[in-house]
Amino acid sequence: MRGITKSFGSAKANDRIGLTVYSGEIHALLGENGAGKSTLMNMLSGIYRPDSGSIFINGKAAHLTSPKDAIAKGIGMIHQHFKLVDVLTARDNIILGGGSGFFLREKELNEKILRLSDQYGLDVKPAKKVYEMSVGEKQTLEILKVLYRGARILILDEPTAVLTPQEIEKLFAIIRNMKARGCAVIIITHKLGEVMAISDRITVLRRGEAIATVETNRVEIPALIEMMVGRKVDLSIKRVRYEDRKELLRVDGVTVINHEKKTALDGVSFTLHGHEILGVAGVAGSGQKELCETIAGLQEAEKGRIFFENENILGKTPRDIIRLGIRMGFIPEDRLGMGLVGSMDIVQNIILKEYQNQRGFILRRGPSVEKAKQIVDRLEIQTPSIRTPVSRLSGGNIQKVLLGREIDSNPKVLITAYPVRGLDIGASYRIYDLLGEQKGRGVGIIFIGEDLDVLIELCDRILVLSGGKVTGILDAAQASKEEVGFLMAGGAA
């Protein structure tokens, strides 16, 4: 890729970027959120077209006007959110949209799929339905799907975001196998440890520009971070142990049936203390969302009890629970669907949470305006004004507004689900510091996260969920990633 430029309105996402990738190479693409990584790869996979610049495949100029063009040139992209049809089998998903139709002989198809699986060390059962698969199996199927179509250049966008450590090792073995067979593999990720473990070379992007391309074995993580951020970043998480921890919250045998009539939580029990961060680990869909919503009064439980300062809050309304001092900073993928109103500005979203505490019929906006200014300054929220609708902010800044509002309300219990999802390294560590400050004030924090390194470093204890059940509660200071991963996969402590 030479001189690739792409703008969206006045914002320049890519500015004259050059990128060279060789066969038999694993090439990592690093950068903060908004650095232009996904935009660059979306042009290589035919989703976007560059405003200027050239793309060459095997030395020949390539004009990629659609994903179909990219596939024809041997380029396949595996997106962070899988593009699979749940009710179909692995075999049907592989041939779907491939242009070969459904009238191929089943036996021949199965043989071709199994032959390709053996070639690359993939474990795919052609007749298995997608909804019966684990997250790791779905990802393997996505890889097989693009290989079946003849891809020799593979782009993986955040491939390990929802995998257990054991599944990550399997994925890395597959990627190394692809490299050994001459494929070019490009990985977009924010996990620096994994970049160092798997890649041959690294290209760093910053604000739409290519800063440098370096050989992995000749660079250290602090240097990579400085390239990404433009300054040195302190990557230490300070975990302070407090002795005077009193019980704030006790969840006792809670069972929840979700809207699909499936058991989302199955007899979940644990305690949360003041001056404590309790981490919650689990692969996607293990009951994390239902746990947050049940404690916050948004989800009904079939049975069980939840005690907050010795009072059973199960069955109380969300407003009653908020008044008791439980604040939920639950940040789902749809940040604007649950936490904030996108058409409202920062001040109005703060008023939404606070107005019921004001007396009289006239709303006083002054305190909320001051709070909005403090949150913007404290969390370095990038916004034209506190009066800008939050839907116009980037995902990371929307997250900061939501978390800042909850922290500012002086909670006794704070529930944070994926609080740094979508945030760059500097902002992520600022959030960890803020959570540490809240812990120091005696707040009990439930921290649901994806990055096991952060869970082990930041939290005091880690509760592991698998299929809605608690498979173990570990002392984070003594826990290993492998041990947490084993419990995430359904092993018992």
CSV table of C-alpha atoms in Angstrom, one decimal, residues 32-474:
chain,number,residue,atom,x,y,z
A,32,GLU,CA,-4.6,4.1,19.6
A,33,ASN,CA,-8.3,4.3,18.9
A,34,GLY,CA,-8.9,6.6,15.9
A,35,ALA,CA,-5.3,6.1,14.6
A,36,GLY,CA,-6.7,4.7,11.3
A,37,LYS,CA,-5.9,1.0,11.6
A,38,SER,CA,-9.4,-0.3,10.7
A,39,THR,CA,-9.9,2.3,8.0
A,40,LEU,CA,-6.6,1.2,6.3
A,41,MET,CA,-7.6,-2.5,6.5
A,42,ASN,CA,-11.1,-1.8,5.3
A,43,MET,CA,-9.5,-0.4,2.1
A,44,LEU,CA,-7.3,-3.5,1.7
A,45,SER,CA,-10.4,-5.7,2.0
A,46,GLY,CA,-12.5,-3.6,-0.4
A,47,ILE,CA,-15.0,-2.2,2.0
A,48,TYR,CA,-13.7,1.4,1.5
A,49,ARG,CA,-12.0,3.0,-1.5
A,50,PRO,CA,-9.0,5.3,-0.9
A,51,ASP,CA,-9.2,8.9,-1.9
A,52,SER,CA,-5.6,8.6,-3.3
A,53,GLY,CA,-2.8,6.1,-3.2
A,54,SER,CA,-2.1,2.7,-4.7
A,55,ILE,CA,-2.5,-1.0,-3.7
A,56,PHE,CA,-0.3,-3.7,-5.2
A,57,ILE,CA,-0.8,-7.4,-4.7
A,58,ASN,CA,2.1,-9.6,-5.7
A,59,GLY,CA,3.7,-6.6,-7.4
A,60,LYS,CA,0.6,-5.8,-9.6
A,61,ALA,CA,-1.7,-2.8,-9.2
A,62,ALA,CA,-5.0,-3.8,-7.7
A,63,HIS,CA,-8.3,-1.8,-7.9
A,64,LEU,CA,-10.4,-3.0,-5.1
A,65,THR,CA,-13.9,-1.6,-5.4
A,66,SER,CA,-15.7,-4.2,-3.2
A,67,PRO,CA,-15.0,-7.1,-0.8
A,68,LYS,CA,-15.7,-9.4,-3.8
A,69,ASP,CA,-12.7,-7.9,-5.6
A,70,ALA,CA,-10.5,-8.4,-2.5
A,71,ILE,CA,-11.6,-12.1,-2.2
A,72,ALA,CA,-10.8,-12.6,-5.9
A,73,LYS,CA,-7.3,-11.2,-5.2
A,74,GLY,CA,-6.8,-13.6,-2.3
A,75,ILE,CA,-7.5,-11.1,0.6
A,76,GLY,CA,-9.8,-12.2,3.4
A,77,MET,CA,-10.8,-10.2,6.5
A,78,ILE,CA,-11.9,-11.8,9.8
A,79,HIS,CA,-13.9,-9.1,11.6
A,80,GLN,CA,-14.0,-8.7,15.4
A,81,HIS,CA,-17.8,-9.4,15.3
A,82,PHE,CA,-18.3,-12.6,13.4
A,83,LYS,CA,-20.2,-12.7,10.2
A,84,LEU,CA,-21.8,-16.1,10.6
A,85,VAL,CA,-25.4,-17.4,10.3
A,86,ASP,CA,-26.2,-19.0,13.7
A,87,VAL,CA,-28.8,-21.5,12.5
A,88,LEU,CA,-26.7,-22.9,9.7
A,89,THR,CA,-24.0,-25.5,9.9
A,90,ALA,CA,-20.3,-24.8,9.5
A,91,ARG,CA,-20.4,-26.3,6.0
A,92,ASP,CA,-23.3,-24.0,4.9
A,93,ASN,CA,-21.5,-20.9,6.3
A,94,ILE,CA,-18.4,-21.8,4.4
A,95,ILE,CA,-20.1,-22.0,1.0
A,96,LEU,CA,-22.6,-19.2,1.7
A,97,GLY,CA,-22.0,-16.3,-0.7
A,98,GLY,CA,-19.1,-18.1,-2.3
A,99,GLY,CA,-20.8,-18.3,-5.7
A,100,SER,CA,-20.6,-22.1,-5.9
A,101,GLY,CA,-24.2,-22.6,-4.8
A,102,PHE,CA,-25.7,-25.2,-2.5
A,103,PHE,CA,-25.8,-28.0,-5.0
A,104,LEU,CA,-22.4,-29.4,-4.4
A,105,ARG,CA,-22.2,-32.9,-3.1
A,106,GLU,CA,-22.2,-33.0,0.6
A,107,LYS,CA,-19.6,-35.7,0.8
A,108,GLU,CA,-17.2,-33.8,-1.6
A,109,LEU,CA,-17.7,-30.6,0.4
A,110,ASN,CA,-17.0,-32.4,3.7
A,111,GLU,CA,-13.9,-33.9,2.3
A,112,LYS,CA,-12.6,-30.6,1.0
A,113,ILE,CA,-13.3,-28.8,4.3
A,114,LEU,CA,-11.6,-31.5,6.3
A,115,ARG,CA,-8.6,-31.6,3.9
A,116,LEU,CA,-8.2,-27.8,4.3
A,117,SER,CA,-8.7,-28.1,8.1
A,118,ASP,CA,-5.9,-30.7,8.3
A,119,GLN,CA,-3.7,-28.6,6.1
A,120,TYR,CA,-3.8,-25.6,8.5
A,121,GLY,CA,-4.3,-27.4,11.8
A,122,LEU,CA,-8.0,-26.2,12.2
A,123,ASP,CA,-10.6,-28.2,14.1
A,124,VAL,CA,-13.9,-27.7,12.4
A,125,LYS,CA,-16.9,-30.2,12.3
A,126,PRO,CA,-18.7,-29.5,9.0
A,127,ALA,CA,-22.2,-30.5,10.3
A,128,LYS,CA,-22.1,-28.6,13.5
A,129,LYS,CA,-24.5,-25.7,13.9
A,130,VAL,CA,-22.9,-22.3,14.6
A,131,TYR,CA,-25.2,-21.7,17.7
A,132,GLU,CA,-23.7,-24.9,19.3
A,133,MET,CA,-20.1,-23.6,18.9
A,134,SER,CA,-17.8,-21.9,21.4
A,135,VAL,CA,-16.4,-18.4,20.6
A,136,GLY,CA,-13.0,-20.1,19.7
A,137,GLU,CA,-14.8,-22.5,17.3
A,138,LYS,CA,-16.6,-19.7,15.6
A,139,GLN,CA,-13.4,-17.8,15.0
A,140,THR,CA,-11.7,-21.0,13.6
A,141,LEU,CA,-14.7,-21.3,11.2
A,142,GLU,CA,-14.3,-17.7,10.1
A,143,ILE,CA,-10.6,-18.4,9.3
A,144,LEU,CA,-11.6,-21.6,7.4
A,145,LYS,CA,-14.2,-19.6,5.5
A,146,VAL,CA,-11.7,-17.2,4.0
A,147,LEU,CA,-9.1,-20.0,3.4
A,148,TYR,CA,-11.8,-22.0,1.5
A,149,ARG,CA,-12.2,-19.0,-0.8
A,150,GLY,CA,-8.5,-19.0,-1.6
A,151,ALA,CA,-7.3,-16.2,0.7
A,152,ARG,CA,-3.5,-15.9,1.0
A,153,ILE,CA,-3.6,-12.5,2.7
A,154,LEU,CA,-5.5,-12.6,6.0
A,155,ILE,CA,-6.5,-9.7,8.1
A,156,LEU,CA,-7.6,-10.4,11.7
A,157,ASP,CA,-9.3,-7.5,13.6
A,158,GLU,CA,-8.9,-7.8,17.4
A,159,PRO,CA,-8.9,-11.6,17.1
A,160,THR,CA,-8.3,-12.4,20.8
A,161,ALA,CA,-10.8,-9.9,22.3
A,162,VAL,CA,-13.2,-12.6,23.7
A,163,LEU,CA,-11.0,-15.7,23.8
A,164,THR,CA,-9.7,-17.6,26.9
A,165,PRO,CA,-5.9,-17.9,27.2
A,166,GLN,CA,-6.2,-21.5,26.0
A,167,GLU,CA,-8.2,-20.5,22.9
A,168,ILE,CA,-5.6,-17.7,22.2
A,169,GLU,CA,-2.8,-20.3,22.2
A,170,LYS,CA,-4.8,-22.5,19.7
A,171,LEU,CA,-5.4,-19.4,17.5
A,172,PHE,CA,-1.7,-18.5,17.6
A,173,ALA,CA,-0.8,-22.1,16.6
A,174,ILE,CA,-3.2,-21.7,13.6
A,175,ILE,CA,-1.7,-18.3,12.6
A,176,ARG,CA,1.9,-19.8,12.8
A,177,ASN,CA,0.7,-22.7,10.6
A,178,MET,CA,-0.7,-20.2,8.1
A,179,LYS,CA,2.6,-18.3,8.1
A,180,ALA,CA,4.6,-21.6,7.6
A,181,ARG,CA,2.4,-22.3,4.5
A,182,GLY,CA,3.3,-18.9,3.0
A,183,CYS,CA,0.3,-16.8,3.9
A,184,ALA,CA,0.6,-13.1,4.9
A,185,VAL,CA,-1.2,-12.4,8.2
A,186,ILE,CA,-2.1,-8.9,9.4
A,187,ILE,CA,-3.3,-8.6,13.0
A,188,ILE,CA,-5.0,-5.4,14.3
A,189,THR,CA,-4.8,-5.5,18.1
A,190,HIS,CA,-4.2,-3.4,21.2
A,191,LYS,CA,-2.7,-6.3,23.3
A,192,LEU,CA,1.0,-5.5,23.3
A,193,GLY,CA,2.1,-8.8,25.0
A,194,GLU,CA,0.4,-10.7,22.2
A,195,VAL,CA,2.0,-8.5,19.5
A,196,MET,CA,5.4,-9.3,20.9
A,197,ALA,CA,4.6,-13.1,21.1
A,198,ILE,CA,3.2,-13.6,17.6
A,199,SER,CA,4.4,-10.9,15.1
A,200,ASP,CA,7.5,-10.7,12.9
A,201,ARG,CA,7.1,-6.9,12.2
A,202,ILE,CA,5.0,-4.1,13.6
A,203,THR,CA,3.7,-1.0,11.9
A,204,VAL,CA,2.6,1.8,14.3
A,205,LEU,CA,-0.1,4.4,13.3
A,206,ARG,CA,-0.7,7.6,15.1
A,207,ARG,CA,-3.5,10.1,14.1
A,208,GLY,CA,-3.8,8.7,10.7
A,209,GLU,CA,-0.1,8.6,9.9
A,210,ALA,CA,2.4,5.7,9.8
A,211,ILE,CA,5.0,6.5,12.4
A,212,ALA,CA,7.3,3.5,11.9
A,213,THR,CA,7.7,-0.1,10.9
A,214,VAL,CA,9.9,-2.1,13.2
A,215,GLU,CA,11.1,-5.7,13.6
A,216,THR,CA,9.5,-7.2,16.7
A,217,ASN,CA,12.7,-8.8,18.1
A,218,ARG,CA,14.4,-5.4,18.0
A,219,VAL,CA,11.9,-3.3,19.9
A,220,GLU,CA,10.6,-3.1,23.5
A,221,ILE,CA,7.0,-2.4,24.7
A,222,PRO,CA,7.7,1.0,26.2
A,223,ALA,CA,9.1,2.2,22.9
A,224,LEU,CA,6.0,1.0,21.0
A,225,ILE,CA,3.8,2.8,23.5
A,226,GLU,CA,5.7,6.0,23.0
A,227,MET,CA,5.4,5.7,19.2
A,228,MET,CA,1.6,5.1,19.6
A,229,VAL,CA,0.9,7.8,22.1
A,230,GLY,CA,3.6,10.3,21.4
A,231,ARG,CA,4.8,10.4,25.0
A,232,LYS,CA,6.0,8.1,27.8
A,233,VAL,CA,3.2,6.3,29.6
A,234,ASP,CA,3.4,4.8,33.1
A,235,LEU,CA,2.0,1.3,32.8
A,236,SER,CA,2.0,0.4,36.5
A,237,ILE,CA,-1.3,-0.3,38.2
A,238,LYS,CA,-1.1,0.4,41.9
A,239,ARG,CA,-3.0,-2.2,43.9
A,240,VAL,CA,-3.3,-1.2,47.6
A,241,ARG,CA,-4.6,-3.7,50.2
A,242,TYR,CA,-6.9,-2.4,52.9
A,243,GLU,CA,-7.5,-4.3,56.1
A,244,ASP,CA,-10.7,-2.5,57.3
A,245,ARG,CA,-13.0,-4.0,54.7
A,246,LYS,CA,-16.6,-4.4,55.6
A,247,GLU,CA,-19.2,-6.4,53.7
A,248,LEU,CA,-21.3,-4.1,51.4
A,249,LEU,CA,-23.0,-6.5,49.1
A,250,ARG,CA,-23.9,-10.2,49.3
A,251,VAL,CA,-25.3,-12.1,46.4
A,252,ASP,CA,-26.9,-15.4,47.6
A,253,GLY,CA,-28.0,-18.2,45.2
A,254,VAL,CA,-29.3,-15.9,42.5
A,255,THR,CA,-30.8,-17.6,39.4
A,256,VAL,CA,-31.9,-15.6,36.4
A,257,ILE,CA,-33.8,-16.9,33.3
A,258,ASN,CA,-33.2,-14.6,30.3
A,259,HIS,CA,-35.6,-13.5,27.6
A,260,GLU,CA,-34.7,-16.6,25.5
A,261,LYS,CA,-35.9,-18.8,28.4
A,262,LYS,CA,-32.3,-19.9,29.1
A,263,THR,CA,-30.6,-20.0,32.5
A,264,ALA,CA,-28.3,-16.9,32.4
A,265,LEU,CA,-27.3,-17.1,36.1
A,266,ASP,CA,-27.4,-20.4,38.0
A,267,GLY,CA,-27.2,-20.1,41.8
A,268,VAL,CA,-24.6,-17.3,41.8
A,269,SER,CA,-23.2,-16.4,45.3
A,270,PHE,CA,-20.4,-14.0,46.3
A,271,THR,CA,-19.6,-11.1,48.6
A,272,LEU,CA,-18.3,-7.6,47.9
A,273,HIS,CA,-16.5,-5.5,50.5
A,274,GLY,CA,-15.7,-1.8,50.8
A,275,HIS,CA,-12.1,-1.0,49.8
A,276,GLU,CA,-12.2,-3.8,47.3
A,277,ILE,CA,-12.2,-4.4,43.5
A,278,LEU,CA,-13.9,-7.7,42.7
A,279,GLY,CA,-13.0,-8.7,39.1
A,280,VAL,CA,-15.4,-10.8,37.0
A,281,ALA,CA,-13.9,-12.9,34.3
A,282,GLY,CA,-15.7,-15.1,31.7
A,283,VAL,CA,-16.0,-15.5,27.9
A,284,ALA,CA,-18.7,-13.4,26.3
A,285,GLY,CA,-22.3,-14.4,27.2
A,286,SER,CA,-21.3,-16.2,30.5
A,287,GLY,CA,-23.9,-14.1,32.5
A,288,GLN,CA,-21.9,-10.9,33.1
A,289,LYS,CA,-24.7,-8.7,31.6
A,290,GLU,CA,-27.4,-10.4,33.6
A,291,LEU,CA,-25.4,-10.1,36.8
A,292,CYS,CA,-25.0,-6.3,36.4
A,293,GLU,CA,-28.7,-5.8,35.5
A,294,THR,CA,-30.0,-8.0,38.4
A,295,ILE,CA,-28.0,-6.1,41.0
A,296,ALA,CA,-29.1,-2.8,39.5
A,297,GLY,CA,-32.8,-3.8,39.5
A,298,LEU,CA,-33.2,-4.0,35.7
A,299,GLN,CA,-33.5,-7.8,35.6
A,300,GLU,CA,-35.8,-10.0,37.6
A,301,ALA,CA,-34.4,-13.1,39.4
A,302,GLU,CA,-36.2,-16.5,39.6
A,303,LYS,CA,-34.8,-17.1,43.1
A,304,GLY,CA,-32.0,-15.9,45.4
A,305,ARG,CA,-31.4,-12.8,47.5
A,306,ILE,CA,-29.1,-9.7,47.1
A,307,PHE,CA,-28.2,-7.9,50.4
A,308,PHE,CA,-26.9,-4.4,50.3
A,309,GLU,CA,-25.7,-3.4,53.8
A,310,ASN,CA,-27.9,-6.2,55.2
A,311,GLU,CA,-31.1,-5.1,53.3
A,312,ASN,CA,-32.5,-7.4,50.6
A,313,ILE,CA,-32.7,-5.3,47.5
A,314,LEU,CA,-34.0,-7.9,45.1
A,315,GLY,CA,-37.3,-6.7,43.7
A,316,LYS,CA,-36.6,-3.0,44.4
A,317,THR,CA,-36.8,-0.5,41.5
A,318,PRO,CA,-33.6,0.9,39.9
A,319,ARG,CA,-34.4,4.3,41.4
A,320,ASP,CA,-34.7,2.8,44.9
A,321,ILE,CA,-31.4,1.0,44.5
A,322,ILE,CA,-29.7,4.2,43.2
A,323,ARG,CA,-30.9,6.0,46.3
A,324,LEU,CA,-29.4,3.4,48.5
A,325,GLY,CA,-26.0,4.2,46.9
A,326,ILE,CA,-25.5,1.5,44.2
A,327,ARG,CA,-24.4,3.1,41.0
A,328,MET,CA,-24.1,1.1,37.8
A,329,GLY,CA,-21.6,2.1,35.2
A,330,PHE,CA,-22.6,-0.7,33.0
A,331,ILE,CA,-21.2,-0.1,29.5
A,332,PRO,CA,-22.6,-2.6,27.0
A,333,GLU,CA,-21.7,-2.6,23.3
A,334,ASP,CA,-24.7,-0.4,22.7
A,335,ARG,CA,-23.3,2.4,24.9
A,336,LEU,CA,-26.1,4.9,23.9
A,337,GLY,CA,-28.9,2.3,24.2
A,338,MET,CA,-28.6,1.9,27.9
A,339,GLY,CA,-26.3,4.3,29.7
A,340,LEU,CA,-26.8,7.7,27.9
A,341,VAL,CA,-29.3,9.5,25.7
A,342,GLY,CA,-27.4,10.2,22.5
A,343,SER,CA,-29.4,13.2,21.4
A,344,MET,CA,-28.8,14.9,24.8
A,345,ASP,CA,-25.6,16.8,25.7
A,346,ILE,CA,-23.3,16.0,28.7
A,347,VAL,CA,-25.2,18.4,31.1
A,348,GLN,CA,-28.6,16.9,30.2
A,349,ASN,CA,-27.3,13.4,30.7
A,350,ILE,CA,-26.1,14.3,34.2
A,351,ILE,CA,-29.5,16.0,35.0
A,352,LEU,CA,-31.2,12.7,34.0
A,353,LYS,CA,-29.5,10.9,36.8
A,354,GLU,CA,-29.7,13.7,39.4
A,355,TYR,CA,-33.1,15.4,38.9
A,356,GLN,CA,-35.1,13.2,41.3
A,357,ASN,CA,-32.8,14.3,44.1
A,358,GLN,CA,-33.7,18.0,43.7
A,359,ARG,CA,-36.6,19.5,45.6
A,360,GLY,CA,-39.4,21.6,44.1
A,361,PHE,CA,-40.6,21.8,40.5
A,362,ILE,CA,-37.8,23.9,38.9
A,363,LEU,CA,-34.6,22.2,37.8
A,364,ARG,CA,-31.4,23.9,38.9
A,365,ARG,CA,-29.0,23.4,36.0
A,366,GLY,CA,-26.0,25.2,37.6
A,367,PRO,CA,-24.7,22.2,39.6
A,368,SER,CA,-24.9,19.9,36.6
A,369,VAL,CA,-23.1,22.4,34.4
A,370,GLU,CA,-20.2,22.5,36.9
A,371,LYS,CA,-20.2,18.7,37.2
A,372,ALA,CA,-20.0,18.4,33.4
A,373,LYS,CA,-17.0,20.8,33.2
A,374,GLN,CA,-15.2,18.8,36.0
A,375,ILE,CA,-15.8,15.5,34.3
A,376,VAL,CA,-14.6,16.8,30.9
A,377,ASP,CA,-11.4,18.2,32.5
A,378,ARG,CA,-10.7,15.3,34.8
A,379,LEU,CA,-11.1,12.6,32.1
A,380,GLU,CA,-9.8,14.7,29.2
A,381,ILE,CA,-12.9,14.1,27.2
A,382,GLN,CA,-12.5,15.3,23.6
A,383,THR,CA,-15.7,17.3,22.9
A,384,PRO,CA,-16.3,20.7,21.2
A,385,SER,CA,-18.5,21.7,24.2
A,386,ILE,CA,-20.4,20.3,27.2
A,387,ARG,CA,-23.5,21.2,25.1
A,388,THR,CA,-22.5,18.8,22.2
A,389,PRO,CA,-24.9,15.8,21.9
A,390,VAL,CA,-23.0,12.8,23.2
A,391,SER,CA,-23.9,10.8,20.0
A,392,ARG,CA,-21.4,13.0,18.2
A,393,LEU,CA,-18.5,11.9,20.4
A,394,SER,CA,-16.2,9.0,19.7
A,395,GLY,CA,-17.0,5.7,21.4
A,396,GLY,CA,-14.2,6.1,23.9
A,397,ASN,CA,-15.3,9.6,24.9
A,398,ILE,CA,-18.9,8.4,25.3
A,399,GLN,CA,-17.5,5.8,27.7
A,400,LYS,CA,-15.7,8.5,29.7
A,401,VAL,CA,-18.8,10.6,30.0
A,402,LEU,CA,-20.8,7.6,31.4
A,403,LEU,CA,-18.1,6.5,33.8
A,404,GLY,CA,-17.3,10.0,34.9
A,405,ARG,CA,-21.0,10.6,35.7
A,406,GLU,CA,-21.2,7.5,37.9
A,407,ILE,CA,-18.0,8.1,39.8
A,408,ASP,CA,-19.0,11.7,40.4
A,409,SER,CA,-22.2,10.6,42.2
A,410,ASN,CA,-20.2,9.3,45.2
A,411,PRO,CA,-21.5,5.7,45.1
A,412,LYS,CA,-21.0,3.0,47.7
A,413,VAL,CA,-21.0,0.2,45.1
A,414,LEU,CA,-19.9,0.8,41.6
A,415,ILE,CA,-20.5,-1.7,38.8
A,416,THR,CA,-18.2,-1.2,35.8
A,417,ALA,CA,-18.6,-3.6,32.8
A,418,TYR,CA,-15.8,-3.2,30.2
A,419,PRO,CA,-15.0,0.3,31.3
A,420,VAL,CA,-12.0,0.7,29.1
A,421,ARG,CA,-13.4,-1.0,26.0
A,422,GLY,CA,-12.6,1.3,23.1
A,423,LEU,CA,-10.2,3.5,25.1
A,424,ASP,CA,-6.6,4.0,24.2
A,425,ILE,CA,-3.7,3.1,26.5
A,426,GLY,CA,-3.3,6.5,28.2
A,427,ALA,CA,-7.1,6.8,28.9
A,428,SER,CA,-7.3,3.2,30.1
A,429,TYR,CA,-4.7,3.7,32.8
A,430,ARG,CA,-6.4,7.0,33.8
A,431,ILE,CA,-9.6,4.9,34.4
A,432,TYR,CA,-7.7,2.3,36.4
A,433,ASP,CA,-6.3,5.2,38.6
A,434,LEU,CA,-9.8,6.6,39.1
A,435,LEU,CA,-11.1,3.2,40.2
A,436,GLY,CA,-8.2,2.9,42.6
A,437,GLU,CA,-9.1,6.3,44.1
A,438,GLN,CA,-12.8,5.1,44.5
A,439,LYS,CA,-11.5,1.9,46.2
A,440,GLY,CA,-9.4,4.1,48.6
A,441,ARG,CA,-12.6,6.0,49.6
A,442,GLY,CA,-14.2,2.7,50.7
A,443,VAL,CA,-16.3,2.0,47.6
A,444,GLY,CA,-16.9,-1.6,46.6
A,445,ILE,CA,-16.3,-2.1,42.9
A,446,ILE,CA,-17.4,-4.9,40.6
A,447,PHE,CA,-15.0,-4.8,37.6
A,448,ILE,CA,-16.1,-6.9,34.6
A,449,GLY,CA,-13.2,-7.1,32.1
A,450,GLU,CA,-11.8,-8.9,29.1
A,451,ASP,CA,-8.0,-8.4,29.6
A,452,LEU,CA,-6.8,-11.1,32.1
A,453,ASP,CA,-3.5,-9.3,32.7
A,454,VAL,CA,-5.4,-6.2,33.9
A,455,LEU,CA,-7.9,-8.2,36.0
A,456,ILE,CA,-5.0,-9.9,37.8
A,457,GLU,CA,-3.0,-6.7,38.3
A,458,LEU,CA,-5.9,-4.4,39.3
A,459,CYS,CA,-8.4,-6.5,41.3
A,460,ASP,CA,-8.2,-7.9,44.8
A,461,ARG,CA,-10.2,-11.1,43.9
A,462,ILE,CA,-11.5,-12.5,40.7
A,463,LEU,CA,-14.9,-14.3,40.3
A,464,VAL,CA,-15.0,-16.5,37.3
A,465,LEU,CA,-18.3,-17.2,35.4
A,466,SER,CA,-18.8,-20.0,32.9
A,467,GLY,CA,-22.3,-20.7,31.5
A,468,GLY,CA,-23.9,-18.7,34.3
A,469,LYS,CA,-22.2,-20.6,37.1
A,470,VAL,CA,-19.4,-19.5,39.4
A,471,THR,CA,-16.5,-21.8,38.7
A,472,GLY,CA,-14.1,-20.2,41.2
A,473,ILE,CA,-13.2,-17.1,43.2
A,474,LEU,CA,-9.5,-16.5,43.3
